[in-house]
CSV table of C-alpha atoms and ligand atoms in Angstrom, one decimal:
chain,number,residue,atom,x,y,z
A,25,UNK,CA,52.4,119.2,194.5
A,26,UNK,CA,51.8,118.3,190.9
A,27,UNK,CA,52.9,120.9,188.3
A,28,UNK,CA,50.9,124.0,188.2
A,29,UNK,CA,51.6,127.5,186.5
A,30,UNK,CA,53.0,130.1,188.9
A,31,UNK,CA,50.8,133.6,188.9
A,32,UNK,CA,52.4,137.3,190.3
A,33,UNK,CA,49.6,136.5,193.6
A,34,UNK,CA,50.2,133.0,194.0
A,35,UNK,CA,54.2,133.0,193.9
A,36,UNK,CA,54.6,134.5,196.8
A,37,UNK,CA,52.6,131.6,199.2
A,38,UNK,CA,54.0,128.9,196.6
A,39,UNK,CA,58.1,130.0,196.8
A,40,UNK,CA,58.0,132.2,200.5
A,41,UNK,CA,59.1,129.0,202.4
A,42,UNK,CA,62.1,128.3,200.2
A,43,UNK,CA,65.8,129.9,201.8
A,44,UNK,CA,66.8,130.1,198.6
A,45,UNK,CA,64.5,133.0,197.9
A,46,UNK,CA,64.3,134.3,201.3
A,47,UNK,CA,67.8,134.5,202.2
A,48,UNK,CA,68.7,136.7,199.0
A,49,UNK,CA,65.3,138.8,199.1
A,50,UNK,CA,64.0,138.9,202.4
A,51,UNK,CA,60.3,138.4,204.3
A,52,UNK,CA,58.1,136.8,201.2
A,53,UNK,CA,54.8,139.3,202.8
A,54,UNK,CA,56.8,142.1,201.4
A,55,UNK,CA,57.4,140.6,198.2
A,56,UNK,CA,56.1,142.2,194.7
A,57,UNK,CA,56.0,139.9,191.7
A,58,UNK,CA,55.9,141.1,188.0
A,59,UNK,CA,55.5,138.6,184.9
A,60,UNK,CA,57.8,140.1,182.4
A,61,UNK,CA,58.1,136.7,180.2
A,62,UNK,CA,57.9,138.6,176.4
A,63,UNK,CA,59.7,135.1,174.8
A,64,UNK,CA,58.5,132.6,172.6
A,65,UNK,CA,57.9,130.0,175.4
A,66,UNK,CA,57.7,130.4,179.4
A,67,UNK,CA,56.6,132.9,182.1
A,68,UNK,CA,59.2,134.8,183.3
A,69,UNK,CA,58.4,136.7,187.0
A,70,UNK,CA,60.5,139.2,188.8
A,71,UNK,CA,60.1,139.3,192.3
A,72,UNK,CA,61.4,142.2,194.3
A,73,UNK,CA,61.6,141.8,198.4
A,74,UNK,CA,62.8,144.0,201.0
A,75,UNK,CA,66.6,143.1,200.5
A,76,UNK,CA,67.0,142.3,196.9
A,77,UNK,CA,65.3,141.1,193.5
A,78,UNK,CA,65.7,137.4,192.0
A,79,UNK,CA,64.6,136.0,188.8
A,80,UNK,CA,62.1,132.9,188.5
A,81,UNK,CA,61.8,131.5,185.2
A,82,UNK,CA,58.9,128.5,184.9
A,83,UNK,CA,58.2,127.0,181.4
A,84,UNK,CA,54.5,126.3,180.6
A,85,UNK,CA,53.3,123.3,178.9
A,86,UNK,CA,52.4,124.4,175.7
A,87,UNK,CA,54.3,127.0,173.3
A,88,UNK,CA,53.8,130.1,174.7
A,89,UNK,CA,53.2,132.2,171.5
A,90,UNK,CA,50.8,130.0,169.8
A,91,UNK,CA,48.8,128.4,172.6
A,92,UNK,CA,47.7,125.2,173.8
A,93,UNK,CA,47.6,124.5,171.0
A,94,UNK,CA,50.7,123.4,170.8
A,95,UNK,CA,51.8,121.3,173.9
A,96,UNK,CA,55.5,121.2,174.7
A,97,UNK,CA,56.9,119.2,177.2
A,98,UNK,CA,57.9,120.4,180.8
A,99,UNK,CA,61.1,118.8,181.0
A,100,UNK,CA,62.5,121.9,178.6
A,101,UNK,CA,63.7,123.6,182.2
A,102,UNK,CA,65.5,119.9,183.6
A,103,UNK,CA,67.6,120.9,180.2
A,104,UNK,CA,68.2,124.3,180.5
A,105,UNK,CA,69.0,124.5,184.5
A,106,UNK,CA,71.9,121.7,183.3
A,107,UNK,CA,73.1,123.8,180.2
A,108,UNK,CA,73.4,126.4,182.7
A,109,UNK,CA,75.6,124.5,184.9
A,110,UNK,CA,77.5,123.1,182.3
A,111,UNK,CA,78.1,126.9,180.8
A,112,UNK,CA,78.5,128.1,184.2
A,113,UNK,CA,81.6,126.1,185.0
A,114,UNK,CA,83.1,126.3,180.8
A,115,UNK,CA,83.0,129.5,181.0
A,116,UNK,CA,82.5,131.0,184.5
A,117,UNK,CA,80.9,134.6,184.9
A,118,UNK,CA,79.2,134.1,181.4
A,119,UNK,CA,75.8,132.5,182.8
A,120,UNK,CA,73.7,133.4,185.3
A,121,UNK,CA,73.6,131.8,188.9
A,122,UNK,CA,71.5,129.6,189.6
A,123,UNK,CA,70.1,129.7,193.4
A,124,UNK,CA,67.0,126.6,193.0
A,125,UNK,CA,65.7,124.2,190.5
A,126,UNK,CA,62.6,122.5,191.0
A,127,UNK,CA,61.8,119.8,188.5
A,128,UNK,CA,58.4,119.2,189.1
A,129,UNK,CA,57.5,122.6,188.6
A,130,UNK,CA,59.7,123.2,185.7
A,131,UNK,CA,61.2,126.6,187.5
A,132,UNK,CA,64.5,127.9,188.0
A,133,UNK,CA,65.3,130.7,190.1
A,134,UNK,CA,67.7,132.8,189.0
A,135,UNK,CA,69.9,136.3,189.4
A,136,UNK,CA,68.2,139.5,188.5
A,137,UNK,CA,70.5,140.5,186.0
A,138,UNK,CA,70.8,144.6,186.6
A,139,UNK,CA,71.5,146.7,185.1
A,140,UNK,CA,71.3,144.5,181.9
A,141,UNK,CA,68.7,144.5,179.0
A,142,UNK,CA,68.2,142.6,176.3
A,143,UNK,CA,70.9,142.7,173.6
A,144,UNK,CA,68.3,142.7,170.5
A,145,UNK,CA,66.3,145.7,172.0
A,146,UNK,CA,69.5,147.1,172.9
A,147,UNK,CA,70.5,146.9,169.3
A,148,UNK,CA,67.8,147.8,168.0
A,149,UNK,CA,68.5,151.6,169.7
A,150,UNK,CA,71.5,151.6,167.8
A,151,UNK,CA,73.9,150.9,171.6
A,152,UNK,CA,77.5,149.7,171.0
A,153,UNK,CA,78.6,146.9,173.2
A,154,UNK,CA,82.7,147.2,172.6
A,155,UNK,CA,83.2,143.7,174.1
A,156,UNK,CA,80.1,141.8,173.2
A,157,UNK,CA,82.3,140.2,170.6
A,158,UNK,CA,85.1,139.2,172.5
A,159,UNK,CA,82.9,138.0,175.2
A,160,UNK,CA,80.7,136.0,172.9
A,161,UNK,CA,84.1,134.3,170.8
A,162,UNK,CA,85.5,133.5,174.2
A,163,UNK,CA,82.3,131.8,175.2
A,164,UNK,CA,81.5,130.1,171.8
A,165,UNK,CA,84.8,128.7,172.2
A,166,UNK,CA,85.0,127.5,175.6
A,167,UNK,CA,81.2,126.2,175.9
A,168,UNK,CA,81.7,124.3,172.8
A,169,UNK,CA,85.4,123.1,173.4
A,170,UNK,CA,84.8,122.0,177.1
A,171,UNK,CA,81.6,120.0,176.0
A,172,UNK,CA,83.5,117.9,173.4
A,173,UNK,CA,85.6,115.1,172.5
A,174,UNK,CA,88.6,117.3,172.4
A,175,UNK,CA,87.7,117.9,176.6
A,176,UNK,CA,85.9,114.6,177.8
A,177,UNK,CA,86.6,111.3,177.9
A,178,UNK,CA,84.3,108.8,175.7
A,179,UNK,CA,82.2,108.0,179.3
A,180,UNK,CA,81.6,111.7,180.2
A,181,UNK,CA,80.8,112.7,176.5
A,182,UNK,CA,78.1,109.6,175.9
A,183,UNK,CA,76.5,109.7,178.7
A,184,UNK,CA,75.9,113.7,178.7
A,185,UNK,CA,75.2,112.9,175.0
A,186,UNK,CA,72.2,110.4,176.0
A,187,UNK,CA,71.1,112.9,178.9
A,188,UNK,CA,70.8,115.9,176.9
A,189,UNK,CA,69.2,113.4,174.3
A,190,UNK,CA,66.2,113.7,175.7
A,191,UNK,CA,65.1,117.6,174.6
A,192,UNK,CA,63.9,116.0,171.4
A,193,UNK,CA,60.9,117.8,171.2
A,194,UNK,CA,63.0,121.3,171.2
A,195,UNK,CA,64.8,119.8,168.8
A,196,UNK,CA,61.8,119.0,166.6
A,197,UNK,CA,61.1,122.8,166.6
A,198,UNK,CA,64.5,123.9,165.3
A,199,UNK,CA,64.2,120.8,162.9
A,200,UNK,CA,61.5,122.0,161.4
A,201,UNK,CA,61.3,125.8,162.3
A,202,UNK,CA,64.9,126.4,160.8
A,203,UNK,CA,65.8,123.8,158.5
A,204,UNK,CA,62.5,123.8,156.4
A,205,UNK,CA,59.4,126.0,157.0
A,206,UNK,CA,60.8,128.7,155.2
A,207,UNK,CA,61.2,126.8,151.8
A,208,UNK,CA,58.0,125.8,151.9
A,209,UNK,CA,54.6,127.2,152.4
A,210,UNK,CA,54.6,125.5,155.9
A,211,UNK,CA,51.0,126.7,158.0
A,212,UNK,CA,52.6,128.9,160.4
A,213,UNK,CA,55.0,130.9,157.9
A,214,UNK,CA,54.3,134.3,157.6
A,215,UNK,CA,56.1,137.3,156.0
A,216,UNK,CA,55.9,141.2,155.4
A,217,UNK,CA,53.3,142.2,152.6
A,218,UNK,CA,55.4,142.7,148.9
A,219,UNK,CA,58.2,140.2,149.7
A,220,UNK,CA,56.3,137.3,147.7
A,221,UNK,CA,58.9,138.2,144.6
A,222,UNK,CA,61.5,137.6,146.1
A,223,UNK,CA,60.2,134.7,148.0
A,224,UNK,CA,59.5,132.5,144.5
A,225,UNK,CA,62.9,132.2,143.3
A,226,UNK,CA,64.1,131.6,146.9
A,227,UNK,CA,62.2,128.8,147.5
A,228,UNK,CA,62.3,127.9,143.8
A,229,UNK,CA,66.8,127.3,144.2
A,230,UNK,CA,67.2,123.9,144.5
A,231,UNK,CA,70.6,124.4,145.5
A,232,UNK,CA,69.7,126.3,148.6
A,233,UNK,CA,67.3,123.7,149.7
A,234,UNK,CA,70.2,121.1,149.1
A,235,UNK,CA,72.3,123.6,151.3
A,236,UNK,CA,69.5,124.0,154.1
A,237,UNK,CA,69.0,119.6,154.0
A,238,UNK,CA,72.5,119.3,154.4
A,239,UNK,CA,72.8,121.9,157.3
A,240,UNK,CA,69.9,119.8,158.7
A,241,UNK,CA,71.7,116.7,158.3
A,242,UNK,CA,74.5,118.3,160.0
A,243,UNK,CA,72.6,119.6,162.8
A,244,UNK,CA,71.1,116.1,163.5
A,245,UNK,CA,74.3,113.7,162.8
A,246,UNK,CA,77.1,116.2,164.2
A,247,UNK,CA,76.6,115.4,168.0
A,248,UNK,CA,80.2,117.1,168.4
A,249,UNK,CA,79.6,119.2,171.6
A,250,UNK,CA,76.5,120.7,173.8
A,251,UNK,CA,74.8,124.2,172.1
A,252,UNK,CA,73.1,126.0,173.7
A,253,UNK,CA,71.1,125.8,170.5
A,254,UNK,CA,69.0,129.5,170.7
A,255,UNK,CA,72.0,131.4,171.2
A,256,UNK,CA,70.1,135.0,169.1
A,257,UNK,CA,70.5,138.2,170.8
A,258,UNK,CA,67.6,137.8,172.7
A,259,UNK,CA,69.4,134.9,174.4
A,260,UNK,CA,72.0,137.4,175.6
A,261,UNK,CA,71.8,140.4,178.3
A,262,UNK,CA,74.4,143.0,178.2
A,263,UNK,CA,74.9,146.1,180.0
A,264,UNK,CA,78.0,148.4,178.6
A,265,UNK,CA,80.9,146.3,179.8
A,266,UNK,CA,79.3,142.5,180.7
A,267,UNK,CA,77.7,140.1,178.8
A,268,UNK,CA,75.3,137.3,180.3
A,269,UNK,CA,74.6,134.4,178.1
A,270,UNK,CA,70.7,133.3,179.2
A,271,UNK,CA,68.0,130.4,178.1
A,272,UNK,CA,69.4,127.7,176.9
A,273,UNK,CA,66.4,125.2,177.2
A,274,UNK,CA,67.1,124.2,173.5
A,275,UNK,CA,70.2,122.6,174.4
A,276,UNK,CA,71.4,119.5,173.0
A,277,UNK,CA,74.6,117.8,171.1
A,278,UNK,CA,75.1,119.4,168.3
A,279,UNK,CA,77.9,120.9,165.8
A,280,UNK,CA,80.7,123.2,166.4
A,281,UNK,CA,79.1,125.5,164.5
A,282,UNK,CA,75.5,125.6,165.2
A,283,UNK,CA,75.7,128.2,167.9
A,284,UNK,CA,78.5,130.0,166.0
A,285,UNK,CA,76.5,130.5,162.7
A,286,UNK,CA,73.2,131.2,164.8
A,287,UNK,CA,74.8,133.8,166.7
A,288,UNK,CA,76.4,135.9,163.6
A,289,UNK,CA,72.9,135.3,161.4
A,290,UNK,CA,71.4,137.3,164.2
A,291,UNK,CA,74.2,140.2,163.7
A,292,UNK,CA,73.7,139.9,159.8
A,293,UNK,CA,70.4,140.7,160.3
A,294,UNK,CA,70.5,143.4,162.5
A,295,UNK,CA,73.2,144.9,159.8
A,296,UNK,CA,70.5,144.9,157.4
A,297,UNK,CA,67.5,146.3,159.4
A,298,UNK,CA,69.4,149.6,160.0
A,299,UNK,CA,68.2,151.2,156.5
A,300,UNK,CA,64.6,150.8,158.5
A,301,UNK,CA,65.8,152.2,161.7
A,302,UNK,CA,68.0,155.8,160.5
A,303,UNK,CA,66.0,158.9,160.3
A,304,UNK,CA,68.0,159.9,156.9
A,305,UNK,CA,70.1,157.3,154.6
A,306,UNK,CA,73.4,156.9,155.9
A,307,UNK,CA,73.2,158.0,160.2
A,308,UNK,CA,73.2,154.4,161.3
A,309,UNK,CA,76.3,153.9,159.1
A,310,UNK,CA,79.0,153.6,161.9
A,311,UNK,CA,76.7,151.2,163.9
A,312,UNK,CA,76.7,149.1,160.8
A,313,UNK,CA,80.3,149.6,160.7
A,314,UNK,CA,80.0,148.2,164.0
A,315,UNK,CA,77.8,145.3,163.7
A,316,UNK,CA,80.1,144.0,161.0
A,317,UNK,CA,82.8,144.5,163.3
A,318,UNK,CA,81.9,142.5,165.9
A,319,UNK,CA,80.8,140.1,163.1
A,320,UNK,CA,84.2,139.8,162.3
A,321,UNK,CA,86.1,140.1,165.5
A,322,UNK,CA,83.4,137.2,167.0
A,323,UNK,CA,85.1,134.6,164.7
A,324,UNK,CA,88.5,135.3,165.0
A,325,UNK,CA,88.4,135.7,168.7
A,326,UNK,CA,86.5,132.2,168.5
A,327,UNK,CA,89.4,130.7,166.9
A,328,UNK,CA,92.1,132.2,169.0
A,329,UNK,CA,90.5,131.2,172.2
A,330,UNK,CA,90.0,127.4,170.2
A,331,UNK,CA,93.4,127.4,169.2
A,332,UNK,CA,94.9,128.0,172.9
A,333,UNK,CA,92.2,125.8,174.8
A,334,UNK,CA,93.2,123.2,171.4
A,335,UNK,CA,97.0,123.4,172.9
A,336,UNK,CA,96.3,123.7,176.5
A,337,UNK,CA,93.3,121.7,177.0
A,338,UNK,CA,93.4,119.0,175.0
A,339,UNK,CA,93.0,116.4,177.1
A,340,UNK,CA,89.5,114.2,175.5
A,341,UNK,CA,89.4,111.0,173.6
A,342,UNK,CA,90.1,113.3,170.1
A,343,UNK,CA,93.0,114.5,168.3
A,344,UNK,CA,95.2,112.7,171.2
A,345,UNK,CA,98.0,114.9,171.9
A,346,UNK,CA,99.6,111.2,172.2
A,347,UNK,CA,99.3,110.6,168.6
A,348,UNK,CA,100.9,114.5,167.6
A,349,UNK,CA,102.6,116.3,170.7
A,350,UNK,CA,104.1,113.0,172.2
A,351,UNK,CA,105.4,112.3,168.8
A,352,UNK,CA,107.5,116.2,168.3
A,353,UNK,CA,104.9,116.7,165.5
A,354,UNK,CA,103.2,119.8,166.7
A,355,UNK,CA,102.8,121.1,163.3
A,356,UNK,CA,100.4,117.8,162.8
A,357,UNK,CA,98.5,118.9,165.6
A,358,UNK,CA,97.9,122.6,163.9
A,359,UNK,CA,97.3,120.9,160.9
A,360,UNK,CA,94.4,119.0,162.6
A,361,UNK,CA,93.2,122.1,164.4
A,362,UNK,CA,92.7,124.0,160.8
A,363,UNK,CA,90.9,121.7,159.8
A,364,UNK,CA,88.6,121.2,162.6
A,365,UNK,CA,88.1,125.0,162.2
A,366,UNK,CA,87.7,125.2,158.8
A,367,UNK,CA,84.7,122.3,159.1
A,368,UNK,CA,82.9,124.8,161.9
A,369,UNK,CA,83.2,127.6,159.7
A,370,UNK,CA,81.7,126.0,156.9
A,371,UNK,CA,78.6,124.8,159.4
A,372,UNK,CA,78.8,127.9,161.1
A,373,UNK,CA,77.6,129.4,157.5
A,374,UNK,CA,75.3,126.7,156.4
A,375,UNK,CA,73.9,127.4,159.6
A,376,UNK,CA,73.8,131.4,159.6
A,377,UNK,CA,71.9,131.2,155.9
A,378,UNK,CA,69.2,129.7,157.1
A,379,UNK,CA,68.2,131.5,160.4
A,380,UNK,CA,68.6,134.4,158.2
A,381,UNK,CA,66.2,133.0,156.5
A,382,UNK,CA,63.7,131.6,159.0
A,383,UNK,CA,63.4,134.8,160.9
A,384,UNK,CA,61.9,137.0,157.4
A,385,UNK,CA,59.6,133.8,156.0
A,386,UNK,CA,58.8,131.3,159.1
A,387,UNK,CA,56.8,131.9,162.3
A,388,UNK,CA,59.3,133.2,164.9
A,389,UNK,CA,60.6,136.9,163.4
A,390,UNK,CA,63.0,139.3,165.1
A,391,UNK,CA,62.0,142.7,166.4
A,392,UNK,CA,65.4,144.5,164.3
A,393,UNK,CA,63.3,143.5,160.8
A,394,UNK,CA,59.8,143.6,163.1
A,395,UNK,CA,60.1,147.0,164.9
A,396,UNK,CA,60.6,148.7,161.2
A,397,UNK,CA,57.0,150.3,160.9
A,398,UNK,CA,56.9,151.4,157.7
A,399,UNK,CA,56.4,147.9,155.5
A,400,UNK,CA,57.9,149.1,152.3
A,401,UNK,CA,60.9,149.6,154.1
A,402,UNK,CA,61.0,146.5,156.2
A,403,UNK,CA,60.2,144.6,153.3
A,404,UNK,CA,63.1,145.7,151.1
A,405,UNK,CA,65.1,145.3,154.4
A,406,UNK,CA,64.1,141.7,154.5
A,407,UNK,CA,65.0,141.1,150.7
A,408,UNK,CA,68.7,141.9,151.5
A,409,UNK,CA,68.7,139.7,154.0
A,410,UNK,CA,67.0,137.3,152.0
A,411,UNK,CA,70.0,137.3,149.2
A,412,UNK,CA,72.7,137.6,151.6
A,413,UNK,CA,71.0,134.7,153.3
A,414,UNK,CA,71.2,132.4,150.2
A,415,UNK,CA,74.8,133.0,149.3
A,416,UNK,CA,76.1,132.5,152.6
A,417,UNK,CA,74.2,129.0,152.9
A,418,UNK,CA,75.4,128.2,149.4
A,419,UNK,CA,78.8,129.4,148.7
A,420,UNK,CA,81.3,127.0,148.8
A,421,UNK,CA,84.4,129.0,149.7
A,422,UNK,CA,83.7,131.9,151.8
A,423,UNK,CA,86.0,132.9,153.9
A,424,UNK,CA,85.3,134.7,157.5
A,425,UNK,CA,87.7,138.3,155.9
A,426,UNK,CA,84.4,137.9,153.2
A,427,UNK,CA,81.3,138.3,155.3
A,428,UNK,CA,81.6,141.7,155.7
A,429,UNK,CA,82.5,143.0,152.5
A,430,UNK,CA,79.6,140.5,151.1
A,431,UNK,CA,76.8,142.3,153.6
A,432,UNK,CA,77.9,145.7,152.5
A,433,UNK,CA,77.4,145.0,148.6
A,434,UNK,CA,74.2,143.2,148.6
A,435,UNK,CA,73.0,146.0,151.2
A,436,UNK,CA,74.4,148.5,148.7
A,437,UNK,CA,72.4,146.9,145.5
A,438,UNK,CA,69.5,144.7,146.5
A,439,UNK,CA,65.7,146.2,146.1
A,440,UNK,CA,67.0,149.5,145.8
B,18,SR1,C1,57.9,127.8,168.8
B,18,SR1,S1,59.3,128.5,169.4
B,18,SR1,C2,59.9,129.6,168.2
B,18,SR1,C3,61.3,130.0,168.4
B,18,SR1,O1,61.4,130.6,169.7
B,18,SR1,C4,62.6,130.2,170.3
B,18,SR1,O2,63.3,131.3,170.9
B,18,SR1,C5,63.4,129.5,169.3
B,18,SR1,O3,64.2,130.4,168.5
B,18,SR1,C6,62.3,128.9,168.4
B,18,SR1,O4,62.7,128.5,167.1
B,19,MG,MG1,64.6,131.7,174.4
């Protein structure tokens, strides 16, 4: 059958004859089928049988949020089924399984993930998730350090390289979506009503649009490892204790620190949508305090994990433990290794500025700044962000101990 979009009446006759379903879910006439996709792009359908629940996740072929307007090719889910694979055996438990991929149809069935929600709504109520950071440093590490030069051999790495090639077209969105709509007044921008003066001398700093080109630049030439390349917290499900890294269909090679920098933006700008989201100044201050914890602990649990998988698993065509190890010059080998981390964290940064940015001024927001009703509010919200945005992008020398302390000052004295 040629490619057609599932519906909630038609899945059952089109997926009832496959045991991959069956087997976990039971007698397809019994099956219910909701359509809970609230992303960006695909459908999203959870069907419930007599025995169980599974996930089945189909992209459409046009951008989801816009229209047909906007066509977008099909092979997004051939991508994402083998980032999940890939992520699946880097880091196992983080991902998850997947029971059936059908290319034609762009689908991939999927566990129900219960009791999980999404992390960004969950955040958004204010809920603590004590190991989201730890879980998300171990994976950032482990994902990005197993799908590298420092892991594979030159064959493995080029040839996953010109596989994963191929998701241009998702590619193209983060080109443009991140890297440059919001310095311009590109079509599809929009942005909350009273932030235009602090939009002008945003866009108007040529040193931050020298800082976003060169994080473009590094985003296209640094082909160091596989992102997962949308890793935000609404790529993430959490319940209290577990945290399940989901839809990577913008995968590609990429830097270190692309997923790294996307990931802490997302925190950053939770941090400063909590003066929208407290009922009087000051009672979301611990889960601030929080936020900028994890922001924190995320990194340095990131390097810790890099640094042991860096002297355990060091095994690719990079930093040879032949040419350091072999030789008695472990030091060299830790030399290397702060500098390898020291390049990520300057991406990671480059990186985190402008998503900041792109989710206040382009066309894909985030509900923490969105679900602020009152606009005066979210507005000023936004123009923290904004600033804290641009000096993370464009400071040289920050260091991972000055993220927090930076947040909390411009949250303290920025459109106040
Ligand atoms: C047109 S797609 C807009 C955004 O949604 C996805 O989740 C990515 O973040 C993309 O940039
Ligand atoms: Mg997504």
């Amino acid at each position: 059958m040629t490619y057609a979009p599932l519906t909630p009446k038609t899945l059952p006759s089109r997926l009832g004859g496959l045991p991959a379903l069956t087997d976990r879910i039971g007698d397809p006439s019994l099956w219910s089928v909701a359509e809970v996709g609230d992303g960006n792009l695909n459908l999203v359908f959870i069907v419930t049988g007599p025995v169980g629940r599974i996930v089945v996740k189909q992209a459409l072929p046009y951008v989801r949020m816009v229209g047909d307007s906007w066509p977008l090719p099909l092979n997004r889910a051939f991508f994402e089924y083998n980032a999940l694979c890939r992520h699946a055996a880097r880091d196992p438990g983080r991902v998850p399984e997947v029971f059936h991929f059908d290319e034609t149809q762009a689908l991939i069935v999927m566990r129900y993930l219960a009791p999980h929600v999404i992390l960004r709504k969950s955040i958004v109520r204010g809920v603590e998730h004590p190991d989201l950071a730890r879980h998300m440093g171990a994976f950032l590490a482990r994902s990005l350090f197993r799908g590298s030069a420092l892991s594979l051999s030159g064959k493995e790495l080029r040839e996953d390289m010109g596989l994963f090639a191929g998701n241009h077209a998702l590619a193209d969105i983060t080109e443009n979506l991140v890297f440059s709509d919001p310095y311009f007044a590109a079509k599809l921008n929009r942005h909350t009503p009273g932030l235009d003066p602090f939009i002008a001398p945003l866009r108007a700093d040529r040193a931050l649009r020298i800082a976003a080109q060169e994080a473009k630049h590094a985003f296209l030439s640094k082909t160091e490892t596989l992102v997962h390349g949308d890793l935000h917290s609404g790529s993430l499900m959490v319940t209290a204790d577990d945290t399940q890294v989901i839809d990577p269909e913008f995968a590609i090679y990429g830097p270190f620190g692309f997923d790294v920098g996307m990931f802490m933006a997302n925190l950053m700008l939770a941090y400063f949508a909590q003066s929208g989201h407290e009922d009087v100044p000051g009672s979301r201050d611990r889960y601030r305090d929080w936020l900028l914890g994890q922001l924190v602990e995320v990194w340095q649990v990131f390097a810790t994990e890099f640094r042991h998988l860096w002297q355990t698993e060091r095994t690719g065509i990079l930093y040879e433990t032949r040419l350091f190890e072999a030789l008695g010059d472990t030091p060299g080998a830790e030399a290397a290794l702060t500098g390898v981390l020291c390049g990520i964290w300057r991406d990671a940064m480059g990186f985190c500025g402008v998503e900041m940015h792109r989710r206040i001024l382009g066309l894909a927001h985030v509900e923490d700044l969105e679900a602020i009703t009152d606009p005066a509010r979210r507005m000023k919200a936004e123009a923290r962000a904004l600033e804290a945005g641009r000096i993370i992008a464009t400071a040289c020398a920050l260091a991972p101990s000055d993220l927090a302390a930076l947040a909390r000052d411009i949250d303290r004295s920025v459109a106040r």
